[in-house]
CSV table of C-alpha atoms in Angstrom, one decimal:
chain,number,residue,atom,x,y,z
A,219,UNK,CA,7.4,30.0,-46.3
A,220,UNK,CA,8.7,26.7,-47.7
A,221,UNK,CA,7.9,24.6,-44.1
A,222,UNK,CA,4.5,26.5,-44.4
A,223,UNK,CA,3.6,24.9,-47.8
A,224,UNK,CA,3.5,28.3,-49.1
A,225,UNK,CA,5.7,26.8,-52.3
A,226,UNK,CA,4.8,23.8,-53.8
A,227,UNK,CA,7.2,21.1,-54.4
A,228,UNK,CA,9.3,21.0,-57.8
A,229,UNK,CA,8.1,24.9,-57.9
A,230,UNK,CA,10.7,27.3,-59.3
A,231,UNK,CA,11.9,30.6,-57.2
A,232,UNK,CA,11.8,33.9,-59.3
A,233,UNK,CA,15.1,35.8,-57.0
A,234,UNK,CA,13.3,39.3,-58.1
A,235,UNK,CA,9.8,38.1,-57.1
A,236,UNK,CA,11.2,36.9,-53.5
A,237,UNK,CA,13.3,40.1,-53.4
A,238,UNK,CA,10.2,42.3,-53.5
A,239,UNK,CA,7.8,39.8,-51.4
A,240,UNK,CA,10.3,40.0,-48.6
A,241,UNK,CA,11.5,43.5,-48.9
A,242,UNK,CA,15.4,42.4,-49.4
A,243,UNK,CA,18.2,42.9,-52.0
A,244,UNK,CA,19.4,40.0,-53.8
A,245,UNK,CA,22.4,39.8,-52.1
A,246,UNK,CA,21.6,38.5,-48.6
A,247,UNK,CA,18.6,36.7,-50.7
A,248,UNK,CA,21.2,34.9,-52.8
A,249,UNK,CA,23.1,34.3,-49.3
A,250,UNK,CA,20.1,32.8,-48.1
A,251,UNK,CA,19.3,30.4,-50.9
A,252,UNK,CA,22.6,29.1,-50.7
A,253,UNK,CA,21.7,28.6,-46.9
A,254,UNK,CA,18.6,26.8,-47.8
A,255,UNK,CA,20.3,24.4,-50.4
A,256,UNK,CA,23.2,23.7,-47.8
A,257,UNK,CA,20.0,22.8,-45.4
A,258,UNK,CA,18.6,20.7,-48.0
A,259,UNK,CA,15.1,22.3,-48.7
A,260,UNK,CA,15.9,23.6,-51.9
A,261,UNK,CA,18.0,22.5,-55.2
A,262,UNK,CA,20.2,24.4,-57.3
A,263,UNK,CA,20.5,23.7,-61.1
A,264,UNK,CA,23.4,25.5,-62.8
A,265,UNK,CA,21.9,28.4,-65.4
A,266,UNK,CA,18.6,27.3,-64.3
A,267,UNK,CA,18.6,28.8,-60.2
A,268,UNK,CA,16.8,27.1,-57.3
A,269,UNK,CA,13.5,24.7,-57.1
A,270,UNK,CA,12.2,23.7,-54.1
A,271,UNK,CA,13.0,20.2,-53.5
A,272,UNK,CA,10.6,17.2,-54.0
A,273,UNK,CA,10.6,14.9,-50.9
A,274,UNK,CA,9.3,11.2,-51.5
A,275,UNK,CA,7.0,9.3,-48.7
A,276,UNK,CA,10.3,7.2,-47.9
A,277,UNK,CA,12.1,10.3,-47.3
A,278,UNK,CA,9.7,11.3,-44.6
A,279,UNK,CA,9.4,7.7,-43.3
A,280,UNK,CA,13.5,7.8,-42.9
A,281,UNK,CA,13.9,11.2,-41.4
A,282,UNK,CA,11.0,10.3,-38.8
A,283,UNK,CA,13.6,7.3,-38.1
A,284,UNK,CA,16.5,9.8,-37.2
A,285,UNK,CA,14.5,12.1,-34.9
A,286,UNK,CA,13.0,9.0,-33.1
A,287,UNK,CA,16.2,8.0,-32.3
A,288,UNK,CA,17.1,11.2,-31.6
A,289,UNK,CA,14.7,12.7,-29.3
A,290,UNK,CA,14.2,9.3,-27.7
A,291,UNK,CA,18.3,9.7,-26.7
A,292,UNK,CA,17.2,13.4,-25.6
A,293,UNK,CA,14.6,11.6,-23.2
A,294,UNK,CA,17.0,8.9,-21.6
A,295,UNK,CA,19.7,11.5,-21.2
A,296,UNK,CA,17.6,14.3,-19.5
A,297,UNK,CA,15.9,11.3,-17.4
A,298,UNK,CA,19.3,10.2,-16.2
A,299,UNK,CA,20.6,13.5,-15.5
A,300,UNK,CA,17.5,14.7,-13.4
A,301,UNK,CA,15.6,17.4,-15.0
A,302,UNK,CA,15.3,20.8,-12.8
A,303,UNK,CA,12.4,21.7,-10.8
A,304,UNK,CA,11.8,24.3,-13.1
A,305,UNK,CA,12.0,22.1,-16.2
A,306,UNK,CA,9.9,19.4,-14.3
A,307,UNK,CA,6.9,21.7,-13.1
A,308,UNK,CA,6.9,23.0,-16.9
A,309,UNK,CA,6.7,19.4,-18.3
A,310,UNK,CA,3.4,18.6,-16.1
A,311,UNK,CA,1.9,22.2,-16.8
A,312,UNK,CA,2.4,21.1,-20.6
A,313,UNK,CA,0.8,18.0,-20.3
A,314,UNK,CA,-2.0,19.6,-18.0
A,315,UNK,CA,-2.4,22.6,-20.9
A,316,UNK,CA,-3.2,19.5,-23.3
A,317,UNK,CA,-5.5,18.2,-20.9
A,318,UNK,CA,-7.2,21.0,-20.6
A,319,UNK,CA,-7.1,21.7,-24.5
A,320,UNK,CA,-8.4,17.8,-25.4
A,321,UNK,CA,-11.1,18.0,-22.8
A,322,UNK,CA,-14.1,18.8,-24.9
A,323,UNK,CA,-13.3,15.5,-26.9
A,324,UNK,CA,-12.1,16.9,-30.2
A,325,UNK,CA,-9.5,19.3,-31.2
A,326,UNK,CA,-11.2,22.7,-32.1
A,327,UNK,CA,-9.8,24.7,-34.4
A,328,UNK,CA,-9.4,27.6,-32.8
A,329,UNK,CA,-7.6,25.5,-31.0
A,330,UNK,CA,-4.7,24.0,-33.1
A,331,UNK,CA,-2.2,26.7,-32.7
A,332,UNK,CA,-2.2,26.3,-29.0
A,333,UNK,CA,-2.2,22.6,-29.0
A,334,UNK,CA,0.9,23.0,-31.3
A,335,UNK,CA,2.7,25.7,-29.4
A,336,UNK,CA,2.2,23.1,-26.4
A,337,UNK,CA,3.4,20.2,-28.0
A,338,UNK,CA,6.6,22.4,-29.6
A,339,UNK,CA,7.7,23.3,-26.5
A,340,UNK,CA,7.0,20.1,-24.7
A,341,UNK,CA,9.7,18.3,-27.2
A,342,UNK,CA,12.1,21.2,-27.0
A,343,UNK,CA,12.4,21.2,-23.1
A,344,UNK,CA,13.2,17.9,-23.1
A,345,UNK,CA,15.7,18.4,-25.6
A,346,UNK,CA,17.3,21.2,-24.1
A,347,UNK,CA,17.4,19.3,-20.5
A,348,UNK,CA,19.7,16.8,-22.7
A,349,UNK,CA,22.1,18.6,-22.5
A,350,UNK,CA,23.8,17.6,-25.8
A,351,UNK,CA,23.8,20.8,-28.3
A,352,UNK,CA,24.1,18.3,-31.3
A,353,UNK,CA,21.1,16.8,-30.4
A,354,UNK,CA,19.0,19.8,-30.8
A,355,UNK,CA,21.4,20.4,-33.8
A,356,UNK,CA,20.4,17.3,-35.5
A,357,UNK,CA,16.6,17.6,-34.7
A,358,UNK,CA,16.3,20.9,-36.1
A,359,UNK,CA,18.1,19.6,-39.2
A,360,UNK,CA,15.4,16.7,-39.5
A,361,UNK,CA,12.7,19.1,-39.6
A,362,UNK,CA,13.9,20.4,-42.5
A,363,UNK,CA,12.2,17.9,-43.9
A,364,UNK,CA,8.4,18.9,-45.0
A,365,UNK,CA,6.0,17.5,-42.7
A,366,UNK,CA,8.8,15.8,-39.9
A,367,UNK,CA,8.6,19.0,-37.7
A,368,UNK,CA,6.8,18.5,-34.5
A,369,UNK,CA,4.8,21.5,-35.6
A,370,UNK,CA,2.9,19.3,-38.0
A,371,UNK,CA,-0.5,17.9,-36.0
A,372,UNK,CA,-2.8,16.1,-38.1
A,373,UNK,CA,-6.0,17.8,-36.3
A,374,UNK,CA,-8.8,15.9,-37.5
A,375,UNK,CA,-8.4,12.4,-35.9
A,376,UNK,CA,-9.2,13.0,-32.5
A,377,UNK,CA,-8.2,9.2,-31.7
A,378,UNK,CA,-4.6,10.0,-32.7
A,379,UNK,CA,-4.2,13.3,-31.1
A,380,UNK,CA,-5.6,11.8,-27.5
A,381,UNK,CA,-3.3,8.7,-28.1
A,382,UNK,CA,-0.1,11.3,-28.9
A,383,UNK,CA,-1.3,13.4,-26.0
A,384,UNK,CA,-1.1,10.3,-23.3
A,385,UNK,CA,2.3,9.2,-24.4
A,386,UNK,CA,3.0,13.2,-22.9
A,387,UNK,CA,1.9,12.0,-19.5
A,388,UNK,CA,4.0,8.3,-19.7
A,389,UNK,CA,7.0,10.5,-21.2
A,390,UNK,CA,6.5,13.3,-18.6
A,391,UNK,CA,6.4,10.5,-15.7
A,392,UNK,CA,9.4,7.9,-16.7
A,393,UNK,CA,11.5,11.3,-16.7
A,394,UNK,CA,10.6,12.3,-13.4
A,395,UNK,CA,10.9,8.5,-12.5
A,396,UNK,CA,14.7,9.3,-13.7
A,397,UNK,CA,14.1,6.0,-16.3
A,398,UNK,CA,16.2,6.9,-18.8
A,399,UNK,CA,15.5,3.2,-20.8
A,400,UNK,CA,11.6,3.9,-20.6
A,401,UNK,CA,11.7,7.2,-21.7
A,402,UNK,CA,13.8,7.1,-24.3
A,403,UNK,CA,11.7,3.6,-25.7
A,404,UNK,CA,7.9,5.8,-25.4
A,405,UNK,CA,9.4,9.4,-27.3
A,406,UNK,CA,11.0,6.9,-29.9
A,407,UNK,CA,7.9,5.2,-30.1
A,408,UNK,CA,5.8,8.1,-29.6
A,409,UNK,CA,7.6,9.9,-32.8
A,410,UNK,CA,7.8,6.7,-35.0
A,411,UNK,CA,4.0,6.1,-34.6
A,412,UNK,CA,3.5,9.9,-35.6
A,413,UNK,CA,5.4,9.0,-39.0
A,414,UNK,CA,3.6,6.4,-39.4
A,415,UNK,CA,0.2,8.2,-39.3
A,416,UNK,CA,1.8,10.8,-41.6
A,417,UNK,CA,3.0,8.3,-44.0
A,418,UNK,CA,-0.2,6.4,-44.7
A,419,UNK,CA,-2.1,9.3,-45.1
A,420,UNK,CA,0.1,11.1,-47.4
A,421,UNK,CA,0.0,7.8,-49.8
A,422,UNK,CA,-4.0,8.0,-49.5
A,423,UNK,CA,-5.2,11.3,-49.5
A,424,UNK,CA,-2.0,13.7,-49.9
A,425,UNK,CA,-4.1,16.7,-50.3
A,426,UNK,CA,-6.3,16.1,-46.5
A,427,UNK,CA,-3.1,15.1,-45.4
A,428,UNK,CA,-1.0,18.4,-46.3
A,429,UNK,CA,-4.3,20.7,-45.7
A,430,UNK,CA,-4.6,18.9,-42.2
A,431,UNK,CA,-0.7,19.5,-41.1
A,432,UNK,CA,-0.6,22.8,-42.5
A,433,UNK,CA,-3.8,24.2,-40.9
A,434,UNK,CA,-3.7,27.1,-38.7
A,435,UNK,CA,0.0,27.6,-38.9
A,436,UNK,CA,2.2,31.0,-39.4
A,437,UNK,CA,1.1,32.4,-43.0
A,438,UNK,CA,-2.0,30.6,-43.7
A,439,UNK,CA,-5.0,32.3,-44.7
């Protein structure tokens, strides 16, 4: 509910409200605040109870940093290792799903939530062919932070989309190539570029911005 933008940031959470809303006593919803907190989505202040945490443009700029780095070692270590021909035929059905998906030149609606679900697990086989449990560890921690998940597609800039969607095919190829250095350098740059995107159009237009990354996912209306 809090990735979805269902809470707004700085917004207070009434325990009894959230009980009731999702069907839970307060104990395990205590248990899960505390969770939250520990993940660093939410902020506890003493006599006061939880807000949900207010995350700057530089904050999203320096988590989009880490995952670069991150998914980018993901790439060079799956590349070097040799991906299975399972995990290879997948990658090029993923790419081919996009094509298929981009090939009216726009990005329907109706669309996004299959464009999404292909570029989700596009990321995540990769990072599971690492190898390297802390790496997926790490990644999921970074999308903790609003907007850094690689479920957020700003939809309405085709341009941007077809650009994101190419560096698929370069990624999908230095893998099978087994070059680590090159794969690793396009997801890095490839995730970097998509903070950057993010970034400038959260400082000038952070309502199109959140509408657009929010749109069509789990919860809205």
């Amino acid at each position: 509910m809090i990735l979805s933008g269902q809470f707004m940031p700085g917004e207070r959470l009434h325990q009894d409200h959230l009980a009731e809303t999702l069907g839970v006593s307060r104990t395990p919803l205590r248990t899960a605040l505390a969770r939250l907190a520990q993940d660093g989505l939410i902020d506890y202040e003493p006599n006061r109870g939880y807000r949900i945490r207010r995350f700057l443009v530089s904050d999203i700029r320096e988590a989009f940093a880490v995952r670069a780095n991150l998914e980018g070692l993901a790439c060079r270590l799956a590349a070097e290792a040799g991906l299975s021909r399972g995990d290879l035929a997948r990658l090029e059905e993923l790419v081919a799903e996009g094509d298929q998906i981009l090939s009216a030149g726009k990005l329907q609606p109706d669309m996004l939530p299959d464009y999404r679900a292909m570029n989700v697990e596009f990321h995540e086989t990769i990072i599971a062919a690492a190898g390297n449990r802390w790496i997926a560890r790490f990644v999921q921690q970074s999308h903790n932070v609003p907007l850094v998940s690689d479920r957020v597609i700003l939809w309405d800039d085709f341009a941007i989309i077809h650009r994101s969607h190419d560096d698929h095919h370069r990624i999908a190829r230095a893998i099978a190539d087994r070059d680590g250095v090159r794969a690793q350098n396009l997801m890095s740059e490839h995730v970097i570029y998509a903070g950057q995107i993010l970034a400038e159009q959260l400082e000038n237009d952070p309502g199109a911005a959140l509408r657009n990354a929010f749109q069509g996912r789990p919860g809205d209306p």
